[in-house]
Short mmCIF file of C-alpha atoms in Angstrom, two decimals:
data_model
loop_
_atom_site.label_atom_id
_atom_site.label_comp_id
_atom_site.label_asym_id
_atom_site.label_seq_id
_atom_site.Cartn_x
_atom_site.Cartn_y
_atom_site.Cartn_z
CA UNK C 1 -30.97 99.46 -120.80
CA UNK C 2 -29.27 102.79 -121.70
CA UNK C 3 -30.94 104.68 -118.65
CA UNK C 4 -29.75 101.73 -116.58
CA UNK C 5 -25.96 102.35 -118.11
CA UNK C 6 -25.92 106.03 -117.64
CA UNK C 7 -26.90 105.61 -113.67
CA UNK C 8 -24.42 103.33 -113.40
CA UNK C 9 -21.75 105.39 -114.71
CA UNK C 10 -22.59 108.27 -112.97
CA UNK C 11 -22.39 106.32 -109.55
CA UNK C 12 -19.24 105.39 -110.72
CA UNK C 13 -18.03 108.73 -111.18
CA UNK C 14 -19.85 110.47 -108.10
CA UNK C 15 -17.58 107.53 -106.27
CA UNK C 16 -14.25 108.41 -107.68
CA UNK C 17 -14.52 111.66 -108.92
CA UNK C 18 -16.13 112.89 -105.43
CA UNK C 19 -18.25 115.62 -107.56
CA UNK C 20 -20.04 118.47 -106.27
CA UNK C 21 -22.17 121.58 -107.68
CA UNK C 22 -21.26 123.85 -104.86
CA UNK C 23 -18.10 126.74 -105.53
CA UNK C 24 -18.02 125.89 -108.99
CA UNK C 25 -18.49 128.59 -110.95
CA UNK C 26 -18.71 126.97 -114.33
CA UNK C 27 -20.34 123.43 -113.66
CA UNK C 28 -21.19 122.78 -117.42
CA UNK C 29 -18.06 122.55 -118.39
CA UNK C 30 -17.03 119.58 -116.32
CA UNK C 31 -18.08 115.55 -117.84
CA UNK C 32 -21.66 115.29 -117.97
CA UNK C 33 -21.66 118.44 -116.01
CA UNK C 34 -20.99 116.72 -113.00
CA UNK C 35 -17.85 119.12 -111.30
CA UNK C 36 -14.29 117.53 -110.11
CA UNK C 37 -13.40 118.63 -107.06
CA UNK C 38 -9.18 117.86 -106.77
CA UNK C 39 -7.72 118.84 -103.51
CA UNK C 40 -5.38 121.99 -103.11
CA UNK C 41 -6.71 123.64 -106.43
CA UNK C 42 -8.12 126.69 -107.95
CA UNK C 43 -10.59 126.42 -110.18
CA UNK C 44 -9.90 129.16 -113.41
CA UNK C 45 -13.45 129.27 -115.80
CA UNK C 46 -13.27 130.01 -118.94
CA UNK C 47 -15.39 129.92 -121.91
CA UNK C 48 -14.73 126.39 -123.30
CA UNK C 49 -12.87 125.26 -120.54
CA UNK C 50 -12.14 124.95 -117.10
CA UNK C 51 -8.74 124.15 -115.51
CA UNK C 52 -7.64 123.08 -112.03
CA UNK C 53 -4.22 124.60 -111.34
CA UNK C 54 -2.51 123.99 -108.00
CA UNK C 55 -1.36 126.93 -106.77
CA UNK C 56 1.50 125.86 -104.26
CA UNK C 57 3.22 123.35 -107.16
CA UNK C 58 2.00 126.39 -109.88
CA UNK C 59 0.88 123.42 -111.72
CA UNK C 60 -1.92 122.98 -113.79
CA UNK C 61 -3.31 119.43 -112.54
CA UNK C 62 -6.20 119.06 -115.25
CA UNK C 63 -8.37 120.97 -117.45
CA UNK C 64 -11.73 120.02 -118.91
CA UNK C 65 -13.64 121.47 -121.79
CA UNK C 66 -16.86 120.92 -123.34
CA UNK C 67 -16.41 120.63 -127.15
CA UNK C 68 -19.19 120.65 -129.59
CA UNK C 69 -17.52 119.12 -132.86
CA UNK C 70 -20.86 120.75 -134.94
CA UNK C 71 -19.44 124.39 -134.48
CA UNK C 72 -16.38 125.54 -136.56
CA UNK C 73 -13.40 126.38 -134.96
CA UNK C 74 -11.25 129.26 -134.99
CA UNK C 75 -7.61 129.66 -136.30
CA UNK C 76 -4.78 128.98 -134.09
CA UNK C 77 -3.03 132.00 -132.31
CA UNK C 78 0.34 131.72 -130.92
CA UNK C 79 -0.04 134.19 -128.30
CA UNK C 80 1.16 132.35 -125.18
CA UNK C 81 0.80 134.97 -121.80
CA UNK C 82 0.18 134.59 -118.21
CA UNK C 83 -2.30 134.10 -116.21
CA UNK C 84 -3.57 137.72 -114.24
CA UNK C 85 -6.29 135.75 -111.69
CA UNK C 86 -3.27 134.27 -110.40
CA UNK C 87 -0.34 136.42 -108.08
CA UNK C 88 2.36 137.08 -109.57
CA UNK C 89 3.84 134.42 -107.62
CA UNK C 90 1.93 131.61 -108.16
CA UNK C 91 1.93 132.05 -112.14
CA UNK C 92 4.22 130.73 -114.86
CA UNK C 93 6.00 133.05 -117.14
CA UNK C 94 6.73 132.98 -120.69
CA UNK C 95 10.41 132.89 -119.45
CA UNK C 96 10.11 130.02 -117.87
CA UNK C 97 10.12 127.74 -120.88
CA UNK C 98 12.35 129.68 -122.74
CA UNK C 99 15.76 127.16 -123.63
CA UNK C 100 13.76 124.82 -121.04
CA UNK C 101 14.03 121.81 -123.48
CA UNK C 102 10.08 121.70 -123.01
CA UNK C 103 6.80 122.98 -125.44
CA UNK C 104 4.06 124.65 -124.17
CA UNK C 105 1.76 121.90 -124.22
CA UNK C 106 -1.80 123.04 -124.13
CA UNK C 107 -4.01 120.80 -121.82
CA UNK C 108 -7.29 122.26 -123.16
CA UNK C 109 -5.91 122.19 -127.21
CA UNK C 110 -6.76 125.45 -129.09
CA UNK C 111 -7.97 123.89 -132.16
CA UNK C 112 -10.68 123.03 -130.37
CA UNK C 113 -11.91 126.29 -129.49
CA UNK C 114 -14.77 128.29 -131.29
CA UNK C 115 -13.83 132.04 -131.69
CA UNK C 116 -10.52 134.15 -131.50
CA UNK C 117 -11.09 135.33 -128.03
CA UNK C 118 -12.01 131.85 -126.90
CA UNK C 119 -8.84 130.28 -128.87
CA UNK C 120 -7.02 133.52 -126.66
CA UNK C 121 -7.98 131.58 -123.43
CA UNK C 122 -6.17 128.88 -124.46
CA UNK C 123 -2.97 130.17 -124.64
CA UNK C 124 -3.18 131.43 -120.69
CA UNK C 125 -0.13 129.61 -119.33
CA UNK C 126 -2.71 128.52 -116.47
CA UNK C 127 -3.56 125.97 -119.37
CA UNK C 128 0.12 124.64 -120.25
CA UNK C 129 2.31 122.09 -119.39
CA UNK C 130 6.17 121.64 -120.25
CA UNK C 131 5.52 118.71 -122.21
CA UNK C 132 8.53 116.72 -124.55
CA UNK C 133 8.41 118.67 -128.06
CA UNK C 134 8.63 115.68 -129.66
CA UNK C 135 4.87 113.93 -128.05
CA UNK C 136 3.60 117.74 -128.08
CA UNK C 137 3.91 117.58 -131.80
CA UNK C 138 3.82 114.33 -132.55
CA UNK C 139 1.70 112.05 -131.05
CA UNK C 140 -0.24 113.61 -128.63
CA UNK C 141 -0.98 116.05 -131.39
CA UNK C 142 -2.34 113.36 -133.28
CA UNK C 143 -4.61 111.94 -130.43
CA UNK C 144 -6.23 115.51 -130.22
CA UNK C 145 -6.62 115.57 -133.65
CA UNK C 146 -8.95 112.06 -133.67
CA UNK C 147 -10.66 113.18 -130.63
CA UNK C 148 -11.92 115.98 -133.06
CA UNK C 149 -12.67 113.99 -136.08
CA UNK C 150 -14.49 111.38 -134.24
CA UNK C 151 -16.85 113.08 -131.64
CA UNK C 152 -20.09 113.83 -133.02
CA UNK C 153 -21.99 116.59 -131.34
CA UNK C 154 -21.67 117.49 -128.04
CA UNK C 155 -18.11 115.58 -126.29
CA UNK C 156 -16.51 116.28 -122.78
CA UNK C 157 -12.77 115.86 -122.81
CA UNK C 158 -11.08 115.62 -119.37
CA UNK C 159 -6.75 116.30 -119.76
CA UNK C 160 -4.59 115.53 -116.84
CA UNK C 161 -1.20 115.79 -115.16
CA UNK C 162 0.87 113.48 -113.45
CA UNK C 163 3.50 114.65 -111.02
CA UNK C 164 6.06 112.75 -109.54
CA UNK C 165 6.65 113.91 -105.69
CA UNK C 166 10.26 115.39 -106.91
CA UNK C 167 9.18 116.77 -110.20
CA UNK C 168 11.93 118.27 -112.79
CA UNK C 169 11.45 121.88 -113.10
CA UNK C 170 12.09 124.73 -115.88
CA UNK C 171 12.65 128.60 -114.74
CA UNK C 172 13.11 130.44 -112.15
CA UNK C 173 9.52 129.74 -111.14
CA UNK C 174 9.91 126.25 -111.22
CA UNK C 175 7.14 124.71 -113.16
CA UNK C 176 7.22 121.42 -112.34
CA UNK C 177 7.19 118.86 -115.15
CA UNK C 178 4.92 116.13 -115.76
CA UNK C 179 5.73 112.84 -115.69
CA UNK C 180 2.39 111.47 -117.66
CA UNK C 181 -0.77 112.43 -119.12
CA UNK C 182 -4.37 111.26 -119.60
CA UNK C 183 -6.84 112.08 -121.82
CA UNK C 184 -10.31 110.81 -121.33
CA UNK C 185 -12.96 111.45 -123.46
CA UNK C 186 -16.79 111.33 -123.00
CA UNK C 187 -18.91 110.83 -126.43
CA UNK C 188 -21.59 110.21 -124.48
CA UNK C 189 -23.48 109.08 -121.20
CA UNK C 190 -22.13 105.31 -121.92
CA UNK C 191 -19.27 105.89 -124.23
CA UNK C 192 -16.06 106.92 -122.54
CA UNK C 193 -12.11 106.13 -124.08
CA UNK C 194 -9.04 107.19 -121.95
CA UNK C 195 -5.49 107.48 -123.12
CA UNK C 196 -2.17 107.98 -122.12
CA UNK C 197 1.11 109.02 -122.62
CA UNK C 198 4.37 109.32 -120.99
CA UNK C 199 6.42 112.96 -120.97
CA UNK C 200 9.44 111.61 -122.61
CA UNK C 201 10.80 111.65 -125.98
CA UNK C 202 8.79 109.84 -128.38
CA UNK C 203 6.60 108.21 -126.17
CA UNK C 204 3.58 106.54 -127.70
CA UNK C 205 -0.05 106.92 -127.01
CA UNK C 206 -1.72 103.71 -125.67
CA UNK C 207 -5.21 103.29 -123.96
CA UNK C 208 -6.14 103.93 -120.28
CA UNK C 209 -9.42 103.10 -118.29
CA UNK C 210 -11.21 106.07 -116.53
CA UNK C 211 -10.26 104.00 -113.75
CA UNK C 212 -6.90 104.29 -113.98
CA UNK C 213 -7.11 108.16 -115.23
CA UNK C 214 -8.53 108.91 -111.36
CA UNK C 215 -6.35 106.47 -109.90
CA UNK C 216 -3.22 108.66 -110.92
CA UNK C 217 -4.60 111.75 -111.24
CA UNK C 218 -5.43 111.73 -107.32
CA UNK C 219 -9.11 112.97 -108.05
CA UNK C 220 -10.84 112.80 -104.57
CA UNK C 221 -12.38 115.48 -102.43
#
């Protein structure tokens, strides 16, 4: 029966997700390893995590990570800087956000990285957001924290942006704001919980289906 579940979710997500192993560079950091392909992206591979960052909106549209909750993690670093794979023009600044209104709200969170040069990674701008301070430190912060707590092992956690087609901006970049964000989670090959959130001021947390998640995160290939 559990071989029978785990074929049937990964038909499920080689339907939606439209995966493929070719031009990934870091495949084992995607769900399952199976790699999302999301149109008009760049894919920037990092140790613990990968993200997806749309170059033309200089948006980051999703980042996954593989997190093994049996390895300690590192302390936190507040050492936000830009991105150097990107141009100088397709890259937010720390300026940006600066009297925006907005946090830098990690996508891939730091606290679960491993090491001081991985937790480094982390704070690449490539990885942020301008998310409301108040979910940033309130209860998105919280959802990260039980995603720790509970996975066991090996866990795959997919983040991801929603744009509106006229997005709000901050800087003289423009980094568009997000309008929502998922969260799914993969405990296993059969156990998966999505969540949500939108980017306003204390907005709560509520639960999602993976469904939904690639519904409005425009996954296809």
């Amino acid at each position: 029966m559990k071989n029978i579940l785990s074929i049937i979710l990964v038909s499920i997500l080689t339907f939606t997700f439209q995966l493929s192993y070719a031009d990934s560079q870091c495949p084992q950091l995607y769900p399952l390893g199976h790699v999302i392909t999301v149109s008009n992206t760049t894919e920037l591979c990092n140790q613990e995590y990968v993200a997806l960052y749309d170059i033309s909106r200089k948006a980051n549209i999703l980042s996954a990570e593989k997190f093994d909750a049996s390895i300690s993690h590192a302390p936190r670093l507040n050492e936000f800087h830009s991105d150097v794979r990107l141009n100088i023009s397709d890259r937010a600044t720390n300026d940006d956000y600066l009297k925006s209104g907005y946090d830098k709200g990690h996508m891939a969170p730091a606290a679960d990285m491993t090491t001081p040069s991985i937790v480094n990674e982390s704070f690449l701008l490539s990885n942020m957001t301008p998310q409301e301070p108040t979910l940033n430190r309130l209860k998105w912060k919280m959802l990260e924290e039980n995603v720790r707590s509970t996975a066991t092992g090996i866990t795959y956690v997919l983040t991801g942006a929603v744009y509106s087609n006229s997005p709000k901006t901050i800087g003289v970049d423009n980094i568009p704001v997000p309008s929502k964000y998922y969260k799914c989670v993969w405990y296993s090959s059969i156990k998966t919980a999505c969540y949500k959130a939108d980017n306003v001021p204390h907005a709560d947390v509520t639960d999602a289906t993976l469904e939904e998640a690639e519904a409005a995160l425009n996954i296809k290939e």
